[in-house]
Coordinates of C-alpha atoms and ligand atoms in Angstrom, one line a residue:
M1 CA 273.5 -163.9 150.6
Q2 CA 277.1 -163.8 151.8
A3 CA 278.2 -167.4 151.5
L4 CA 281.1 -167.0 154.0
K5 CA 279.4 -165.1 156.7
G6 CA 280.6 -166.3 160.1
R7 CA 283.8 -167.8 158.7
T8 CA 287.4 -166.6 159.2
A9 CA 289.7 -166.7 156.3
L10 CA 293.5 -166.4 156.2
V11 CA 295.1 -165.4 153.0
T12 CA 298.9 -165.6 152.9
G13 CA 300.8 -163.0 150.9
A14 CA 297.6 -160.9 150.6
A15 CA 299.0 -157.3 150.6
R16 CA 299.3 -157.3 146.8
G17 CA 298.7 -159.1 143.5
I18 CA 296.5 -162.2 143.4
G19 CA 296.4 -162.6 147.2
R20 CA 294.9 -159.1 147.6
A21 CA 292.1 -159.9 145.1
I22 CA 291.4 -163.2 146.9
A23 CA 291.2 -161.4 150.3
L24 CA 288.9 -158.7 149.0
R25 CA 286.6 -161.3 147.4
L26 CA 286.4 -163.4 150.5
A27 CA 285.6 -160.3 152.5
Q28 CA 282.8 -159.5 150.0
D29 CA 281.6 -163.0 150.6
G30 CA 281.2 -162.2 154.3
A31 CA 284.3 -163.7 155.8
S32 CA 286.4 -162.1 158.4
V33 CA 289.8 -161.9 156.7
A34 CA 293.3 -162.1 158.0
V35 CA 295.7 -160.4 155.6
N36 CA 299.1 -161.9 156.0
Y37 CA 302.2 -160.1 154.6
A38 CA 305.9 -160.6 154.7
T39 CA 307.2 -157.1 153.8
S40 CA 304.4 -155.1 152.3
V41 CA 303.1 -153.5 155.4
E42 CA 301.5 -150.4 153.7
G43 CA 299.7 -152.6 151.2
A44 CA 298.4 -154.8 153.9
E45 CA 297.1 -151.9 156.1
A46 CA 295.5 -150.2 153.0
L47 CA 293.6 -153.5 152.2
V48 CA 292.4 -153.8 155.8
S49 CA 291.2 -150.2 155.8
E50 CA 289.4 -150.9 152.5
I51 CA 287.7 -154.0 153.9
R52 CA 286.7 -152.3 157.1
G53 CA 285.5 -149.3 155.2
A54 CA 283.1 -151.6 153.3
G55 CA 281.8 -152.9 156.7
G56 CA 283.9 -156.0 156.9
R57 CA 286.3 -157.4 159.5
A58 CA 290.0 -157.7 158.8
V59 CA 293.4 -157.7 160.4
A60 CA 296.9 -157.4 158.9
V61 CA 299.5 -159.8 160.3
Q62 CA 303.1 -159.9 159.4
A63 CA 304.8 -163.3 159.2
D64 CA 307.2 -165.2 157.0
V65 CA 305.2 -168.4 156.2
G66 CA 308.4 -170.4 155.8
D67 CA 309.2 -170.0 159.5
V68 CA 307.4 -172.3 162.0
T69 CA 307.6 -169.9 164.9
Q70 CA 306.3 -167.0 162.9
V71 CA 303.4 -169.2 161.5
D72 CA 302.5 -170.1 165.0
A73 CA 302.4 -166.5 166.1
L74 CA 300.4 -165.6 162.9
F75 CA 297.7 -168.1 163.8
A76 CA 297.6 -167.1 167.5
H77 CA 297.1 -163.4 166.4
V78 CA 294.3 -164.3 164.0
E79 CA 292.6 -166.6 166.5
A80 CA 292.7 -163.8 169.1
H81 CA 291.3 -161.2 166.8
L82 CA 289.0 -163.0 164.4
G83 CA 288.6 -166.6 165.7
P84 CA 289.8 -169.9 164.4
V85 CA 290.7 -170.1 160.7
G86 CA 288.1 -172.0 158.7
V87 CA 289.4 -171.0 155.2
L88 CA 293.1 -171.1 154.5
V89 CA 294.4 -169.8 151.2
N90 CA 298.1 -170.7 150.7
N91 CA 298.9 -167.9 148.2
A92 CA 302.3 -166.6 149.3
G93 CA 304.9 -167.3 146.6
L94 CA 308.2 -166.3 145.3
H95 CA 309.7 -166.6 141.8
R96 CA 313.4 -166.9 141.3
G97 CA 314.5 -168.5 138.0
G98 CA 317.6 -169.2 136.0
R99 CA 319.2 -172.0 134.0
V100 CA 319.9 -174.8 136.5
E101 CA 323.7 -174.5 136.5
R102 CA 323.4 -170.8 137.5
L103 CA 320.5 -171.2 139.9
A104 CA 321.8 -170.5 143.4
P105 CA 321.0 -173.2 146.0
A106 CA 319.8 -170.4 148.3
D107 CA 317.3 -169.2 145.6
F108 CA 316.1 -172.8 145.1
E109 CA 315.5 -173.1 148.8
A110 CA 313.8 -169.7 149.1
V111 CA 311.3 -170.5 146.4
L112 CA 310.4 -173.9 148.0
R113 CA 310.2 -172.2 151.4
A114 CA 307.7 -169.5 150.4
S115 CA 305.3 -171.8 148.4
L116 CA 305.8 -175.3 149.6
V117 CA 307.1 -175.2 153.1
G118 CA 304.8 -172.3 153.8
S119 CA 301.8 -174.2 152.6
F120 CA 302.7 -177.1 154.8
L121 CA 303.4 -175.1 157.9
C122 CA 300.1 -173.1 157.6
T123 CA 298.1 -176.1 156.8
A124 CA 299.5 -178.1 159.7
R125 CA 298.7 -175.2 162.1
A126 CA 295.2 -174.8 160.7
V127 CA 294.0 -178.4 160.6
P128 CA 293.5 -179.2 164.3
Q129 CA 290.9 -176.5 164.7
M130 CA 289.3 -177.3 161.4
K131 CA 289.0 -180.9 162.6
D132 CA 287.5 -179.7 165.9
H133 CA 284.8 -177.8 163.9
G134 CA 284.3 -180.6 161.4
W135 CA 284.6 -178.1 158.6
G136 CA 287.5 -176.5 156.7
R137 CA 288.6 -175.2 153.3
I138 CA 292.2 -175.2 152.2
V139 CA 293.1 -173.7 148.8
Q140 CA 296.6 -173.9 147.4
I141 CA 297.6 -171.3 144.8
S142 CA 299.8 -173.3 142.5
S143 CA 300.7 -172.6 138.8
P144 CA 300.6 -174.1 135.3
A145 CA 304.4 -174.5 135.9
A146 CA 303.4 -177.5 138.1
L147 CA 302.1 -179.2 134.9
R148 CA 304.2 -177.9 132.1
G149 CA 307.9 -177.4 131.7
F150 CA 309.3 -173.9 131.4
A151 CA 313.0 -173.5 130.8
G152 CA 314.7 -171.7 133.8
D153 CA 311.8 -172.5 136.1
A154 CA 313.1 -175.6 138.0
A155 CA 312.7 -174.2 141.4
Y156 CA 309.3 -172.6 140.8
G157 CA 308.1 -175.7 139.0
A158 CA 309.3 -178.0 141.8
A159 CA 307.5 -175.8 144.5
K160 CA 304.3 -175.6 142.5
A161 CA 304.2 -179.3 141.6
G162 CA 304.9 -180.1 145.3
Q163 CA 301.8 -178.2 146.2
L164 CA 299.8 -180.4 143.9
G165 CA 301.1 -183.6 145.5
M166 CA 300.4 -182.2 148.9
T167 CA 296.9 -181.2 147.9
R168 CA 296.0 -184.7 146.7
C169 CA 297.4 -186.5 149.8
L170 CA 295.8 -184.0 152.2
A171 CA 292.5 -184.2 150.3
V172 CA 292.3 -187.9 151.1
E173 CA 293.6 -187.6 154.6
L174 CA 291.2 -184.7 155.6
A175 CA 288.0 -185.6 153.7
P176 CA 286.6 -187.6 156.6
H177 CA 286.8 -184.5 158.7
G178 CA 284.8 -182.2 156.5
I179 CA 287.9 -180.5 155.2
T180 CA 288.5 -180.0 151.5
V181 CA 291.9 -179.3 149.9
N182 CA 292.1 -178.0 146.4
A183 CA 294.6 -176.3 144.1
V184 CA 293.9 -173.3 141.8
L185 CA 296.4 -172.7 139.0
P186 CA 296.3 -169.1 137.8
G187 CA 297.5 -168.4 134.3
Y188 CA 299.4 -165.3 133.4
V189 CA 298.4 -162.5 135.7
P190 CA 300.1 -159.1 135.5
T191 CA 301.5 -158.6 139.1
E192 CA 304.8 -157.7 140.6
M193 CA 305.9 -161.3 140.2
T194 CA 305.6 -161.0 136.4
S195 CA 306.6 -157.3 136.1
G196 CA 310.2 -158.3 135.1
L197 CA 309.0 -159.8 131.8
S198 CA 310.1 -158.0 128.6
D199 CA 307.4 -156.6 126.3
K200 CA 308.4 -159.4 123.8
S201 CA 308.0 -162.2 126.4
R202 CA 304.7 -160.7 127.6
T203 CA 303.3 -160.6 124.0
A204 CA 304.6 -164.1 123.4
I205 CA 302.8 -165.4 126.5
E206 CA 299.6 -163.6 125.7
T207 CA 299.5 -164.9 122.1
S208 CA 300.1 -168.5 123.4
I209 CA 297.0 -168.3 125.6
P210 CA 293.9 -169.7 123.9
C211 CA 291.7 -167.0 125.5
G212 CA 294.2 -164.5 124.0
R213 CA 294.7 -162.3 127.1
A214 CA 296.1 -162.2 130.6
A215 CA 293.9 -163.0 133.6
D216 CA 292.4 -160.5 135.9
P217 CA 293.2 -161.3 139.6
G218 CA 289.5 -161.2 140.3
E219 CA 289.0 -164.2 138.0
I220 CA 291.4 -166.2 140.2
A221 CA 289.6 -164.9 143.3
A222 CA 286.2 -166.1 142.0
A223 CA 287.5 -169.7 141.7
V224 CA 288.8 -169.5 145.3
S225 CA 285.5 -168.1 146.5
Y226 CA 283.7 -171.0 145.0
L227 CA 286.0 -173.6 146.6
A228 CA 285.7 -171.9 150.0
R229 CA 281.9 -172.2 150.2
S230 CA 280.0 -174.9 151.9
E231 CA 278.3 -175.8 148.6
A232 CA 281.7 -176.9 147.3
G233 CA 282.0 -179.6 150.1
Y234 CA 282.0 -182.5 147.6
V235 CA 284.9 -181.0 145.6
T236 CA 288.3 -182.1 146.9
G237 CA 291.7 -182.9 145.6
V238 CA 291.2 -181.0 142.3
T239 CA 293.7 -179.2 140.2
L240 CA 291.7 -176.2 138.8
P241 CA 293.5 -174.2 136.1
V242 CA 292.1 -170.7 135.8
D243 CA 294.5 -169.9 132.9
G244 CA 292.6 -169.2 129.7
G245 CA 293.6 -172.6 128.4
I246 CA 297.4 -172.2 128.7
V247 CA 297.9 -175.8 130.0
L248 CA 296.0 -177.4 127.1
Ligands
NAP301 P1 303.3 -161.1 143.9 O1 302.6 -159.9 143.5 O2 304.8 -161.2 143.8 O3 302.9 -161.5 145.4 C1 303.6 -162.5 146.1 C2 303.1 -162.4 147.6 O4 303.7 -163.5 148.3 C3 303.5 -161.1 148.2 O5 302.3 -160.6 148.9 C4 304.5 -161.5 149.2 O6 304.4 -160.8 150.4 C5 304.2 -162.9 149.5 N1 305.3 -163.7 150.1 C6 306.4 -164.1 149.4 N2 307.2 -164.8 150.3 C7 306.5 -164.8 151.5 C8 306.8 -165.4 152.7 N3 307.9 -166.1 153.0 N4 305.9 -165.2 153.7 C9 304.7 -164.5 153.5 N5 304.4 -164.0 152.3 C10 305.3 -164.1 151.3 O7 302.8 -162.4 143.1 P2 301.4 -162.9 142.6 O8 301.5 -162.9 141.1 O9 300.3 -162.1 143.3 O10 301.4 -164.4 143.1 C11 300.5 -164.9 144.1 C12 300.6 -166.4 144.0 O11 300.1 -166.8 142.6 C13 302.0 -167.0 144.1 O12 301.9 -168.2 144.8 C14 302.4 -167.3 142.6 O13 303.3 -168.3 142.5 C15 301.0 -167.7 142.0 N6 301.0 -167.5 140.6 C16 301.1 -166.3 140.0 C17 301.0 -166.2 138.6 C18 301.1 -164.8 137.9 O14 301.1 -164.8 136.7 N7 301.2 -163.7 138.6 C19 300.7 -167.3 137.8 C20 300.6 -168.5 138.5 C21 300.7 -168.6 139.9 P3 305.1 -159.3 150.7 O15 304.6 -158.4 149.5 O16 304.5 -158.8 152.0 O17 306.6 -159.4 150.8

C-alpha cells in the first residue's frame, strides 16, 4: 500500500543530493511531490519527469526559501497544481565554513538563511492549512553538526542546532493540531555539499563512523518516509540521527 496516497509533499532543495532522494521516496510512497529548487532547474525538471514517468504527480518550483515573498509564491504554485501541503521537508541547506576570524558575516548569514530562516518561513506558510486539515508532517533536515562541535563549522552548526530548537518548540505548539515536527540528522552523505573534501578528510570521516561507511541518500529518505506517515503520528519533537553512529 502507498502510505502517502492523497497527500501533497513539498521538499525544499530537492533537485539534487539528499533532497532528491527524499522527493523520489515520497513519490514512491504515493505522495504528489513539489520539487523546490533554487538554481538547479535541469535537475528539478529531470526529477519531475522521472516521477511522472513512474506514474506519479510532481511539479518543479523555483524559490529561494530564505525570501518570504518567494516562499509565498512557492506555496501558491504548489497549492494551485497539487493542493495544500500536508508533508513539508525542510531540506534546503548551504555549507560555508572557515575559522571564525575569517568567516565572512555574509557567509554566516547565507548559511542561516538557507537552513534556519528557510525552515521557519516554509513552516509558517504551511501550518495554517495543516491546522485546517487537522493533519501535518514537518521534517527538518538538520545535521550531526547540531550536536557535535566541528572546527570551522560555526555558521553551519548554529543553523543546524537552531533547527533542533525550532523543532522541539513547534512540536509542542502544533501537537494539539495533529501536526508532528521532527528532525532527521544525516551522517556523512557524498553529495555536492561534501564534494570539496580531500581524499584524506573523506577517509578520516569514514573511519570515524562506527558503521564504517558513508550513508546512501536513500537511507535518509527512508527515515523521512516513516516520519511522514500517519502511523508515525505519536512521534514528535525527536532528533533522529541517521548517521551510522557518528554522534555517539
Ligand atoms: P547539496 O547537494 O548541496 O544540496 C543542497 C540543496 O539545497 C540544493 O538542492 C540547493 O538548491 C538547495 N538550496 C540551497 N540554498 C537554497 C535556498 N536558499 N533556497 C532553496 N534551495 C536551496 O547538499 P545535500 O548534501 O543534499 O544536503 C541536503 C541537506 O542535508 C542540507 O540541509 C544539509 O545541510 C543536510 N546534510 C547533509 C549532509 C551530507 O553529508 N551531505 C550531512 C548532514 C546534513 P539548488 O541546487 O537548486 O541551488
